[in-house]
Structure formats: structure tokens, C-alpha cells
Amino acid sequence: MATRFDAAADRLVRTSSPPNYNAAYTLMGWVLVPANPTDYSAVFCLLADFDNNDVIWLDGGFTSNTQFRIQVYTTIGASFSETTTTTNRDLNTWYHVAIVRTSVTQLLLYVNGALQSTHTHGTVASRTAIASMSVGGFDTGTTDPANIRVAYLKCWTAALSIDQIVAEQYAIRPVELGSLYAYWPTFPGASIRAEDRSGNGRPWTENGTLTDEQEPPISFGARAWVPPFTAAAGGTQYAQDVSGGLTTAGVLARLTAAGKAGGLTTAGALLRQTAALKAGAVTPAGAITKQTQTAKAGGLTPAGALSAIKTALVVLTGALTSAGALLRQISAPKTGAMTPSGALTRQTEKAFSGALTLAGALAGIKTALVSLVGTLTSAGALLRQTQTTRSGSLGLTGALTKETQTARAGGLTPTGALSAIRAALLSLAGSVSFSGGITKQTQPVKSGAVTLAGALVKLINTARAGAVAPAGTLSSIRAVLLSLAGTLSSSGVLVRRVGKDVAGSVSSAGALTRLINRALSGVVSLAGSLSALIPGQVVVAVTAIGSLVERSPLGALVLRNPLARLLARQLRGSVADASPKSSLTADDPRGRVEVL
Amino acid sequence: MATRAVLTPMSAEFPASNYPQLTLSNRRPVLAFDASTSETAYWTVIIPQGWTGALTALISYATASATSGGVAFDVAFEALTSGDATDTDAATSFDSVNTGTDAAVPATAGYMEQISITLTNNDSSAAADLLRISLARNVGHATDTATGDVYVFAVEIRDAA
């Protein structure tokens, strides 16, 4: 900005070591005259006193008061001399004005870089030494004030050439630094406008009340800064330690072994990172494509899908929330809740704690060992299970197709047929009820009642306790040893029996066709004849505690076989023929009834 | 993006009239753009090699007194290639201005903010061109409502390198 002088006392003065006005010097600045000067008006003044001085002044009294002239004069020991000009200057127009002492006898006046006046005078070699330098008036008082604006003042203790003056004209800063006495850029503000920016410490003193107004359009003279080089796109970045935050606006192409503290925010994709230790949150805007052996602390929230994450070991603390499907995971211990929105397709050796709730079907779950605590509810069929230990109830809606070595406690109620139950040993406690037939059973040990609705087809080595009541025919009973305790009631024909010991009474509704080695205890009551004894067969060992009685009116205890005989041993009762017409005879002469 | 030039008040050039004041704000050199008269400053550079892609101007500014309203700036390029038919001692050939605004100046005068302007109109600038950049406050823009001077601290020119 420019400094405004508009009062009699307004000055910029310097009284301390002013430049020697009797030797070479240059003093310049920009000047604007806003109003026609009506009296002598000193712009620049180097002065010892009224009789010894160099002055640039404004002459405005001779025109139509719309223009003025810039004049130069010298006073040497009260001897005044000047060189006038006829060049008129315009009001409110900036002019660059420079006064140059080229020798002890010459002053030059330049206006806008052009020589206007050459003032030759008597020698100043012995002139009284300078006392002050001022701008805006004749002296340090109120003599000959100028109504002007002044900007960008410079002073040298040398006589600059016209070329140098032209160069200085369009730069605020001094171009010529040699012999620079001072330069005052007149930046606005009290005392600031008076500052010497040369570094020589020669400021003005402000007199009166100075103000600031619009300066001339002059550049300071610096140059725009252009970087000497620019890194090519995709350059490689080498190991770099950064403390504090690191923000890259572009892609971070490669980083090896970089230790960072603080946050890392990348606007672009993070392409590759090896063995990078990070503290603080990492928030990539783009997808994470590959990561190896990364230890993370704090939350990890990828916005995109985790398309492929290979981790030898990933330890996560806190919650892990995946917006997309979790495709594969090996040996990952997790704490806290895990909630996949998609299907869980494969999992090996996973230990679960807490609740596991599946929205989709368990398509294939292979577990070497699965221990479940609490309730396991399957909405679909349970296809295969090996060596499963279950506690609590197991409710099946579908068929149980195969079961090997299953120990069951509590009730077992299959709704469907037990098509094949193989049990090397099947121990059942409590009752077993079948709605369908039992097709094969090997050595089942049953306790309690066994009630068959259908035929008992084959029974091998069956030990039965309690009553056995087959509703159908015992078509084939093979028993190496058949021990029955309690009553054996057969509604049908008892066809064959080998070696059967019967305890208790034996009642036969039909004929007893063959009896081999049967030991009867108790009463043998025959409703019909005792017949068809095998020829030569002796009914022996009839231990009859009771009577062998033929009760039929026409019946007879007849030994029809010629060689048959009835031996009654240990007969404590009688062998009597109760029938009036019956007899106890040996029909055949060779038969006989012997009472032993 | 790469910084291609940093334009400061000390390197500014001025037209004969309607130019911002070269002054100090807390001893920081600034260009003071008036609120009522559109004022222009220029800078001259040679476009460096590798100049490419989309160009951006980033203006760092603060208000002298305003705490509300907005500001608008125009940035224009004059890129002269060897042999161009521009009489540099008598004429200029700036491309159309690129306007950028800040609808809300800082709530505290003196707080610095930046306006980014995409330099779509860049006079087909290319490496090695003699480039003149003009900066002007668009006081006639509807967004430019902040009262008082706006101080410009610097202008950064970026390309896409």
C-alpha cells in the first residue's frame, strides 16, 4: 500500500546517519498527486538546513490546476539553482520518480524510467553535511508540505544507471543490492509503513498522522515456485518409517517393513502388505485382496466382501461381522457371538460354546467327535451318526434306519418297523412294544413280559421268564434246552418237542402223539386215550404221585402195541380202571401191565 | 495428483487497474480482493514437463472481517505455445474462466479455508507453454456475498501426475 500525506506536519523523516548528499546517491519511489499543488510542495528532501539541500518538488501554480510539474533544485550555501521542466503531469496518476547525484556538480531527475532533468550546479564537495532526509515536506517540521501518496521507496549510496532505474521501477523489492542504503515497501499500518526491509536497520520516523491508501500496481518481484521434479505415477516406495498420521491421496503401491504409529487412511485400494504391524484402526475404503500374517488389534470392518483371506493363524478379539458369506476357515478359535447370514458350508474341528442356531439345512456335517451340551434340534432328517453319546430325549420324526451299538436309557418307541436290528448284545430295560412283526432276533435277553401279536417264527436259546402265550401255532420250536418257568398253555397242537422238561401241570387239548423221555411231575390228565406208543417203546419213569386213571367210560388204558408195556413205578396211588367197561389190560398177549 | 506451481502474493503481477492490494495480514503477505470491485492478479510460469491430465487450482484464503456468506473466484489460463498468434505486447488470449465457490466462509475471520477449482478451460495447455494464470474475485457471482476483503495466501496448481 501507499502512504498518504495530507497535512502540514505529515512526514517520513530520518535524522540518523542519512546518506551523504554531497556524494553519489539515488533516492526513488512512486508518487501520486491527488490535487493540484498550490504552493511549493517538497516530495523528497535531503537537507542540512534551509541553505544547504537537494529537493524534488511539485510545481502546480502555472497550469489550469489539473496538472503539475516535477522540478529539481539545489541550494549550496544559500545559493539556489534549479532546472525546470515543461513536462506536465496528471493528477491521480502514479509516477515513478528518482533523483540521482552522479557527481558533486550534477543531479539527474528520472520520471517513469526516463531522464527528465539534468541539473548541473556548483560543487557540493564542501557543503554542510546532511542533517536529515524527509518525504512529504521540506524539513522535519511543517515547511512546504506535499499533498501526495508515496509508495515503495528505495535508496542507494550510489548513482544507479537508467537501466538500473528501469529495472527497479517494476519491483517493490530492490533489484540492485549493491550500495543499498534501505528500502521501504510502505506496507500498511503504523510503524509498518516506515519499516526498512533491507536488513540495514534504517526505518523512517513518522511525523504527523499518516494513513494508507491504494498503492501502485507493482509486483513485489518474487517468482512463482515450480517443483523441480515430480514423481512418476506408480513409483516404488521403499522402507520408510513414519510417525504420526500418514495420508495418501493416491494408491499406495508397495510398502515393505514399514512401522507406523497412528492411523492410516488410504483413499485408494491397499494392494499388498507384508508383515506390517499396525496399531490403531485400519479402515480401507476398498477391498482387501490379500493379507498374510497380519496381527490386528481393534475392530476390523471391511466394507466389501472378504473374497479370499488366507491366514495361517488369525486371532480375533471382539466381534467379527461379515456382511457376506464366510467361505472357508481353518483352525480359527473364536470367542463371542458369530452370526453368519449365509449358509455355513464346511467346518472342520470346530469347538462351539454358546448357542448354535442354523437357519439352513445341515447339508453335510462330518464330525469325528461331536459333543453337544444342551438341546440339539434338527428340523430335517438325521442321516448318519457314529458313536454318538446323547443325554436327554431324542425325538425323531423320520425313520431310524441304522443304529449300531446304541445304548439307550429310557423308553424307545419307534413308529416304524424295525427292519433290521442287529445287536451282538441288545439289552433292553423296561418294556418293548412292537406294532409290527419281529423278523429276526438273535439271543435277545428279555426281562418282563413279551407279548407277540404275530407268530413266533424262530426262537433260539431263548430264556423266558414269566408266561409265554403264543396266540398262533408254534410251528417249529427248536430248543436244545427249553426251560419254561410257570405255565405253558398251548391252544394248538403241540407237535414236537424234544427233551422238554415241564414243571407244573401239562394240559393237552389234543392228542399227545409222541413223547420221548418226558419226565412228568404232577398229574397227567388225558382226556383222550393214551395211544400211539411206539412199538417197543416202554413208557418208563412214570413217576406218578397221583393216579393214572382212565376216566373215559369207554376208554381204556390200553396198551395196544404188542410189545408195549406200561411200567408204573413208584406208584403210590392206584392204577385203576374207573370205567365200568374199561379195563386195564394188555390187549396184546405180549403186553402187560406191571405194577412194580 | 502432483503440485505443479505455487503462486504467492510476492510473485503476483498486476494489471494497470482493478488489482488486489499487496499487503500484510498479521505480517503474512496476502492479496486483498475487494468485495465490490472485481480485482485480478496474474502469475507467469513455464509449464513443466510431465504436465498431464485433469488440472486443479487450490486457493487458500481467509476473510478480513466477514464471518458469513460466500466467496467466488475465477481462474483463467493463457497458454502460449511457440509460434502462437498472440501479440504479447498488445493483447492477451485467456481461455474462459473456471469458477469455484465457497458457499460458507469460515465463521471466524482470519480462519483459512481452501477452494478447489477444476480447470476444465485450460487453453489446451501443454508442457513448455508460457502460461499466465489469472485469479479474480467474482463479486458478481450469486455465491459471493461475504462482505469486506478476502485475503488470498496462495494458489496451488495441480495436475493428474
XYZ file of C-alpha atoms in Angstrom, chain A:
596
model
C 0.000 0.000 0.000
C 0.905 3.683 -0.255
C 1.443 6.218 2.476
C -0.787 9.319 2.433
C 0.474 12.756 3.295
C -2.313 15.285 3.583
C -1.400 17.577 6.470
C 1.353 20.107 7.111
C 3.119 18.006 9.689
C 2.862 14.698 7.789
C 6.360 13.425 7.160
C 8.573 10.413 6.915
C 11.911 11.575 8.283
C 15.266 10.098 9.056
C 17.827 12.010 11.041
C 20.148 9.188 11.997
C 23.001 8.669 9.540
C 21.229 9.850 6.422
C 23.039 9.224 3.131
C 25.745 11.711 2.206
C 24.020 14.167 -0.131
C 27.408 15.543 -1.228
C 28.384 12.173 -2.758
C 26.723 9.757 -5.127
C 23.302 8.612 -4.096
C 19.964 7.511 -5.582
C 16.560 8.024 -4.000
C 13.372 6.788 -5.716
C 9.712 5.953 -5.181
C 6.232 6.039 -6.635
C 4.290 9.293 -6.295
C 0.641 10.163 -6.959
C -0.687 13.712 -6.726
C -4.410 13.736 -5.989
C -4.888 17.509 -6.109
C -3.156 20.374 -7.776
C -0.421 21.797 -5.553
C -0.968 25.431 -4.712
C 2.407 26.188 -3.220
C 5.853 24.760 -3.038
C 5.479 21.106 -2.209
C 8.583 19.044 -1.396
C 8.381 15.370 -2.292
C 11.933 14.292 -1.438
C 14.394 16.451 0.582
C 17.970 15.831 1.684
C 18.821 18.702 3.912
C 21.357 20.206 6.213
C 19.414 23.379 6.639
C 17.488 25.934 4.607
C 20.668 26.965 2.787
C 22.050 23.549 2.030
C 19.724 20.969 0.467
C 18.696 18.844 -2.550
C 14.942 18.859 -3.277
C 12.403 17.291 -5.660
C 9.306 19.452 -5.606
C 5.953 19.821 -7.255
C 5.111 22.899 -9.255
C 1.372 23.433 -9.807
C 0.793 27.109 -9.960
C 1.133 27.692 -13.646
C -1.465 25.438 -15.244
C -5.176 25.082 -15.205
C -4.768 23.333 -11.911
C -5.315 19.935 -13.413
C -1.689 19.194 -13.987
C 1.637 19.802 -12.325
C 5.347 19.556 -12.981
C 8.134 17.822 -11.142
C 11.187 20.016 -10.577
C 14.680 19.608 -9.067
C 16.785 22.206 -7.289
C 19.897 22.528 -5.180
C 20.912 25.042 -2.520
C 24.568 25.399 -1.714
C 25.326 27.839 0.979
C 22.201 29.856 0.214
C 22.983 29.723 -3.495
C 19.858 28.350 -5.095
C 19.801 26.717 -8.518
C 17.151 24.643 -10.293
C 16.382 23.061 -13.606
C 12.738 23.269 -14.576
C 10.750 21.191 -16.943
C 7.799 21.898 -19.115
C 6.512 18.391 -18.974
C 3.102 18.364 -17.366
C 1.994 15.500 -15.193
C -1.527 14.338 -14.471
C -3.318 14.247 -11.216
C -4.221 10.887 -9.710
C -1.641 9.111 -11.726
C 1.261 7.162 -10.413
C 4.693 8.317 -11.444
C 7.994 6.702 -10.642
C 10.348 9.479 -9.539
C 14.079 9.065 -8.987
C 16.791 11.632 -8.027
C 20.371 10.655 -8.698
C 23.551 12.567 -7.725
C 26.061 11.470 -10.238
C 28.807 13.858 -9.090
C 29.496 16.849 -6.852
C 28.135 19.037 -9.597
C 25.218 17.136 -11.088
C 21.764 15.860 -10.156
C 19.556 13.851 -12.516
C 15.770 13.594 -12.342
C 14.076 10.473 -13.793
C 10.326 10.147 -14.186
C 8.913 6.712 -15.152
C 12.318 5.462 -16.087
C 13.040 8.359 -18.406
C 15.523 11.190 -17.780
C 13.526 14.375 -17.394
C 16.006 16.880 -15.983
C 19.804 17.195 -15.758
C 20.650 19.743 -13.100
C 24.208 20.960 -13.178
C 25.343 23.203 -10.354
C 28.303 24.333 -8.305
C 30.293 21.802 -6.382
C 28.857 20.408 -3.205
C 32.116 18.922 -2.055
C 32.322 21.291 0.852
C 28.657 21.730 1.501
C 27.446 21.425 5.053
C 26.873 17.822 5.959
C 23.402 16.476 5.747
C 21.227 16.521 8.810
C 18.072 14.783 7.674
C 16.229 13.083 4.866
C 12.465 13.521 4.522
C 9.483 12.550 2.389
C 6.299 14.631 2.136
C 7.809 18.038 3.068
C 10.892 20.282 3.072
C 12.215 19.520 6.511
C 11.308 17.694 9.650
C 8.766 20.408 10.564
C 5.852 21.758 8.589
C 7.612 23.657 5.767
C 6.374 23.106 2.197
C 4.200 20.005 2.841
C 3.065 17.919 -0.132
C -0.403 16.556 -0.606
C 0.629 13.197 -2.103
C 0.696 9.422 -1.872
C 4.100 7.760 -1.852
C 4.953 4.050 -2.164
C 7.857 1.655 -2.496
C 10.782 3.924 -1.521
C 14.378 2.833 -2.116
C 17.763 4.484 -1.543
C 21.325 3.627 -2.543
C 24.596 5.319 -1.762
C 25.444 5.017 -5.390
C 24.323 6.560 -8.635
C 22.201 3.985 -10.490
C 22.096 3.994 -14.217
C 18.957 4.469 -16.201
C 18.763 0.751 -16.893
C 19.036 0.040 -13.267
C 16.371 2.583 -12.552
C 14.049 0.964 -15.079
C 14.648 -2.435 -13.510
C 13.861 -1.042 -10.100
C 10.737 0.670 -11.303
C 8.616 -2.508 -11.567
C 9.616 -4.340 -8.452
C 8.896 -3.463 -4.891
C 11.927 -5.335 -3.712
C 15.309 -3.910 -4.741
C 16.829 -5.486 -7.764
C 20.243 -3.880 -7.209
C 21.517 -4.909 -3.844
C 24.911 -3.219 -4.095
C 25.213 0.010 -2.098
C 21.654 -0.403 -0.915
C 21.077 2.075 1.869
C 17.484 0.944 2.584
C 14.188 0.086 1.035
C 10.797 0.809 2.496
C 7.855 -1.167 0.913
C 5.360 1.003 2.828
C 3.137 -1.893 3.853
C 0.132 -0.566 5.684
C -0.006 0.122 9.355
C 1.584 2.393 11.897
C 5.321 1.871 12.045
C 4.989 -0.917 9.461
C 4.822 1.648 6.704
C 8.102 3.083 7.990
C 9.982 -0.229 8.154
C 13.262 -0.774 6.347
C 13.195 -4.273 4.815
C 16.801 -4.154 3.592
C 18.140 -5.511 6.816
C 20.211 -2.358 7.353
C 18.009 -1.114 10.123
C 17.178 2.318 8.760
C 13.483 2.907 9.310
C 11.678 6.177 8.914
C 10.219 8.178 11.717
C 6.586 9.033 11.212
C 5.618 12.638 11.851
C 2.062 13.883 11.837
C -0.819 11.476 11.161
C -0.044 9.223 8.257
C -2.569 6.878 6.660
C -2.584 4.197 3.962
C -4.162 4.252 0.558
C -4.184 2.260 -2.667
C -0.679 1.552 -3.900
C 0.534 1.398 -7.487
C 0.209 -1.917 -9.369
C 3.741 -3.039 -8.792
C 4.779 -6.651 -8.163
C 6.958 -7.427 -5.246
C 9.270 -9.093 -7.711
C 9.342 -12.734 -6.489
C 8.712 -15.636 -8.859
C 6.143 -18.439 -8.816
C 7.504 -21.653 -7.341
C 7.565 -24.658 -9.629
C 8.677 -28.024 -8.187
C 11.952 -29.122 -9.730
C 10.644 -32.678 -10.209
C 7.528 -34.739 -9.928
C 7.452 -38.459 -9.005
C 6.210 -40.604 -11.845
C 2.979 -42.488 -11.345
C 3.391 -45.885 -9.831
C 6.754 -45.112 -8.308
C 8.145 -47.533 -5.819
C 8.269 -46.532 -2.240
C 10.908 -48.081 -0.102
C 11.125 -48.703 3.542
C 10.011 -45.637 5.344
C 9.351 -45.026 8.962
C 6.561 -42.639 9.602
C 5.469 -41.303 12.931
C 2.072 -39.768 13.262
C -0.575 -39.989 10.640
C 0.094 -40.933 7.008
C -2.473 -39.963 4.456
C -2.070 -40.795 0.813
C -4.472 -39.383 -1.734
C -3.396 -41.905 -4.316
C -2.687 -45.603 -4.458
C -0.139 -46.980 -2.066
C 1.687 -49.306 -4.412
C 4.112 -51.154 -2.216
C 5.308 -50.927 1.247
C 7.776 -53.254 2.866
C 8.534 -53.374 6.554
C 7.058 -50.022 7.371
C 6.411 -49.365 11.006
C 3.626 -46.869 11.541
C 2.134 -45.317 14.576
C -1.226 -43.686 14.470
C -3.963 -44.059 11.958
C -3.553 -44.987 8.300
C -6.173 -43.839 5.915
C -5.918 -44.647 2.287
C -8.333 -43.286 -0.271
C -7.391 -45.921 -2.771
C -7.026 -49.660 -2.649
C -4.433 -51.218 -0.438
C -2.703 -53.639 -2.774
C -0.173 -55.585 -0.811
C 1.286 -55.526 2.556
C 3.763 -57.948 4.039
C 4.441 -58.289 7.727
C 3.029 -54.938 8.559
C 2.434 -54.181 12.195
C -0.292 -51.672 12.738
C -1.660 -50.058 15.816
C -4.970 -48.330 15.748
C -7.846 -48.723 13.413
C -7.433 -49.598 9.764
C -10.260 -48.620 7.550
C -9.838 -49.301 3.849
C -12.453 -47.930 1.527
C -11.760 -50.631 -0.993
C -11.499 -54.368 -0.876
C -8.676 -56.119 0.871
C -7.298 -58.549 -1.665
C -4.520 -60.379 0.149
C -3.035 -60.322 3.529
C -0.504 -62.625 5.101
C 0.204 -62.943 8.787
C -1.366 -59.822 9.966
C -1.927 -59.298 13.617
C -4.711 -56.856 14.229
C -5.934 -55.180 17.331
C -9.188 -53.345 17.439
C -12.128 -53.660 15.151
C -11.912 -54.847 11.542
C -14.757 -53.765 9.344
C -14.349 -54.364 5.625
C -16.984 -52.729 3.503
C -16.513 -55.227 0.731
C -16.633 -58.995 0.684
C -13.729 -60.901 2.064
C -13.105 -62.671 -1.199
C -10.057 -64.625 -0.143
C -8.444 -64.406 3.178
C -5.762 -66.895 3.853
C -4.456 -66.924 7.298
C -2.147 -69.361 8.845
C -3.358 -68.179 12.181
C -5.823 -65.427 12.826
C -6.618 -64.413 16.308
C -9.553 -62.093 16.612
C -10.764 -60.445 19.725
C -14.075 -58.756 19.780
C -16.872 -59.150 17.337
C -16.400 -60.186 13.706
C -19.228 -59.218 11.460
C -19.274 -60.347 7.866
C -21.842 -58.865 5.525
C -21.208 -61.605 3.013
C -20.773 -65.337 3.123
C -17.937 -66.783 5.144
C -16.461 -69.287 2.785
C -13.647 -71.101 4.496
C -11.981 -71.085 7.763
C -9.413 -73.410 9.170
C -8.469 -73.717 12.797
C -9.970 -70.487 13.851
C -10.795 -70.215 17.502
C -13.473 -67.658 18.062
C -14.850 -66.120 21.179
C -18.063 -64.265 21.334
C -21.031 -64.498 19.074
C -20.774 -65.456 15.427
C -23.729 -64.862 13.174
C -23.391 -65.754 9.500
C -26.246 -64.562 7.344
C -25.430 -67.154 4.740
C -25.019 -70.891 4.765
C -22.157 -72.476 6.631
C -20.775 -74.941 4.146
C -17.831 -76.622 5.784
C -16.233 -76.647 9.068
C -13.592 -78.930 10.480
C -12.940 -79.500 14.136
C -14.783 -76.612 15.471
C -15.439 -76.206 19.141
C -18.585 -74.289 19.892
C -19.538 -72.620 23.067
C -22.866 -70.969 23.440
C -25.890 -71.422 21.267
C -25.738 -72.517 17.654
C -28.730 -71.618 15.595
C -28.880 -72.717 11.984
C -31.242 -71.170 9.520
C -30.475 -73.549 6.721
C -30.181 -77.282 6.378
C -27.124 -79.067 7.589
C -26.145 -80.475 4.255
C -23.129 -82.352 5.407
C -21.626 -82.269 8.763
C -18.743 -84.514 9.379
C -17.501 -84.707 12.821
C -15.003 -87.081 14.205
C -16.299 -86.284 17.611
C -19.130 -84.017 18.386
C -20.014 -83.245 21.903
C -23.224 -81.379 22.362
C -24.313 -79.827 25.561
C -27.903 -78.850 25.788
C -30.591 -79.499 23.257
C -29.937 -80.367 19.608
C -32.915 -79.826 17.426
C -32.823 -80.916 13.820
C -35.567 -79.766 11.515
C -34.563 -82.288 8.899
C -33.608 -85.900 8.823
C -30.630 -87.051 10.791
C -28.917 -89.283 8.302
C -25.922 -90.835 9.948
C -24.343 -90.768 13.215
C -21.457 -92.798 14.506
C -20.798 -93.344 18.182
C -22.965 -90.598 19.385
C -23.492 -90.229 23.039
C -26.653 -88.351 23.788
C -28.159 -87.335 27.032
C -31.686 -86.224 27.299
C -34.508 -87.102 24.968
C -34.166 -87.791 21.275
C -37.226 -87.243 19.180
C -37.206 -88.476 15.605
C -39.807 -87.558 13.062
C -38.305 -89.842 10.469
C -37.262 -93.416 10.323
C -34.256 -94.665 12.189
C -32.549 -96.723 9.555
C -29.399 -97.980 11.175
C -28.035 -97.989 14.519
C -25.001 -99.790 15.733
C -24.274 -100.452 19.365
C -26.603 -97.955 20.726
C -27.093 -97.915 24.444
C -30.414 -96.415 25.241
C -31.767 -95.326 28.525
C -35.405 -94.543 28.888
C -38.218 -95.511 26.550
C -37.740 -96.444 22.910
C -40.783 -96.047 20.759
C -40.245 -96.429 17.048
C -43.309 -95.773 14.965
C -41.995 -97.613 12.010
C -40.948 -101.182 11.597
C -37.645 -102.246 12.976
C -36.497 -103.705 9.710
C -33.109 -104.852 10.807
C -31.763 -104.684 14.215
C -28.507 -106.290 14.655
C -27.222 -106.425 18.026
C -24.490 -108.541 19.273
C -25.986 -107.752 22.561
C -29.111 -105.887 22.977
C -30.046 -105.042 26.484
C -33.375 -103.526 26.993
C -34.583 -102.301 30.296
C -38.260 -101.692 30.647
C -40.909 -102.707 28.169
C -40.505 -103.136 24.441
C -43.669 -102.734 22.364
C -43.793 -103.524 18.684
C -46.666 -102.763 16.424
C -45.121 -104.817 13.679
C -43.598 -108.233 13.413
C -40.197 -109.102 14.743
C -38.462 -110.879 11.951
C -35.179 -111.876 13.474
C -33.704 -111.688 16.729
C -30.581 -113.348 17.913
C -30.145 -114.145 21.569
C -32.137 -111.335 22.927
C -32.348 -111.414 26.642
C -35.634 -110.055 27.676
C -36.941 -109.405 31.085
C -40.525 -108.760 31.705
C -43.449 -109.863 29.593
C -43.081 -110.470 25.876
C -46.331 -110.206 24.045
C -46.359 -111.277 20.438
C -49.162 -110.272 18.176
C -47.825 -112.383 15.399
C -46.245 -115.709 15.022
C -43.037 -116.516 16.711
C -41.103 -117.943 13.852
C -37.824 -118.898 15.281
C -36.528 -118.761 18.638
C -33.158 -119.997 19.517
C -31.952 -120.334 23.031
C -34.488 -118.050 24.394
C -34.708 -117.905 28.119
C -38.026 -116.713 29.104
C -39.187 -115.702 32.467
C -42.849 -115.291 33.110
C -45.673 -116.599 30.990
C -45.337 -117.254 27.292
C -48.626 -117.124 25.480
C -48.335 -117.505 21.755
C -51.586 -116.791 20.015
C -50.630 -118.709 16.958
C -49.277 -122.132 16.310
C -45.840 -122.926 17.483
C -44.850 -124.381 14.153
C -41.337 -125.093 14.948
C -39.696 -124.773 18.177
C -36.278 -125.934 18.391
C -34.787 -125.884 21.698
C -31.794 -127.669 22.728
C -32.920 -126.798 26.098
C -36.046 -125.055 26.672
C -36.760 -124.120 30.177
C -40.058 -122.701 30.948
C -40.934 -121.445 34.308
C -44.613 -121.046 35.006
C -47.460 -122.326 32.943
C -47.176 -123.368 29.304
C -50.524 -123.212 27.593
C -50.847 -124.238 24.008
C -54.158 -123.652 22.230
C -52.972 -125.596 19.318
C -51.354 -128.888 18.753
C -48.086 -129.355 20.372
C -46.418 -131.077 17.510
C -42.944 -131.882 18.548
C -40.925 -131.447 21.408
C -37.550 -132.770 22.129
C -36.292 -133.087 25.589
C -38.636 -130.785 27.211
C -38.870 -130.579 30.877
C -42.102 -129.208 32.014
C -42.690 -128.073 35.511
C -46.211 -127.766 36.653
C -49.234 -129.296 35.035
C -49.398 -130.150 31.381
C -52.779 -129.972 29.759
C -53.136 -131.172 26.257
C -56.375 -130.467 24.398
C -55.278 -132.690 21.644
C -53.612 -135.985 21.351
C -50.240 -136.334 22.710
C -48.691 -138.104 19.833
C -45.190 -138.676 20.862
C -43.432 -138.280 23.947
C -39.847 -139.072 24.343
C -38.138 -139.115 27.629
C -40.507 -136.929 29.260
C -40.444 -136.586 32.936
C -43.720 -135.572 34.206
C -44.269 -134.270 37.628
C -47.695 -133.703 38.830
C -50.858 -135.210 37.354
C -51.005 -136.234 33.784
C -54.622 -136.000 32.825
C -55.531 -137.369 29.478
C -58.837 -136.504 28.047
C -58.247 -138.948 25.353
C -56.551 -142.201 25.017
C -53.029 -142.591 25.662
C -52.136 -144.200 22.435
C -49.732 -144.498 19.604
C -46.964 -145.546 21.580
C -44.053 -146.537 19.550
C -43.708 -150.307 19.273
C -41.237 -151.494 21.642
C -41.288 -148.242 23.426
C -41.692 -148.542 27.060
C -43.280 -145.839 28.916
C -40.995 -145.707 31.696
C -40.349 -143.482 34.501
C -43.725 -142.546 35.183
C -43.381 -141.101 38.487
C -46.864 -140.882 39.421
C -47.641 -139.341 42.608
C -51.170 -139.158 41.678
C -53.316 -141.677 39.889
C -53.072 -142.951 36.405
C -56.718 -143.011 35.770
C -58.649 -143.872 32.743
C -61.810 -141.894 33.169
C -63.403 -142.335 29.917
C -66.429 -144.659 30.069
C -65.322 -146.496 27.118
C -61.816 -145.581 27.361
C -59.202 -147.869 28.311
C -55.718 -147.561 29.234
C -54.784 -149.960 26.603
C -51.540 -150.957 25.549
C -52.223 -151.789 22.001
C -48.842 -152.348 20.870
C -47.895 -155.876 21.273
C -44.665 -155.017 22.785
C -45.710 -152.014 24.750
C -45.956 -152.049 28.336
C -46.742 -149.647 30.995
C -44.478 -149.701 33.857
C -45.766 -147.958 36.794
C -43.067 -147.141 39.094
C -43.266 -145.739 42.406
C -46.935 -145.893 42.179
C -48.315 -144.660 45.340
C -51.675 -144.271 44.010
C -53.573 -146.832 42.111
C -53.797 -147.933 38.625
C -57.411 -148.270 38.336
C -59.866 -148.693 35.773
C -62.690 -146.482 36.876
C -64.729 -147.135 33.908
C -67.318 -149.795 34.196
C -66.389 -151.299 30.987
C -62.941 -150.273 30.687
C -60.097 -152.314 31.634
C -56.605 -152.027 32.290
C -55.423 -154.733 30.168
C -52.841 -155.661 27.910
C -54.560 -156.111 24.760
C -51.828 -157.889 23.236
C -50.851 -161.036 24.835
C -47.392 -159.854 24.908
C -48.341 -156.615 26.575
C -48.646 -156.298 30.173
C -49.328 -154.068 32.969
C -46.921 -154.368 35.618
C -47.073 -152.778 38.886
C -43.631 -152.574 40.195
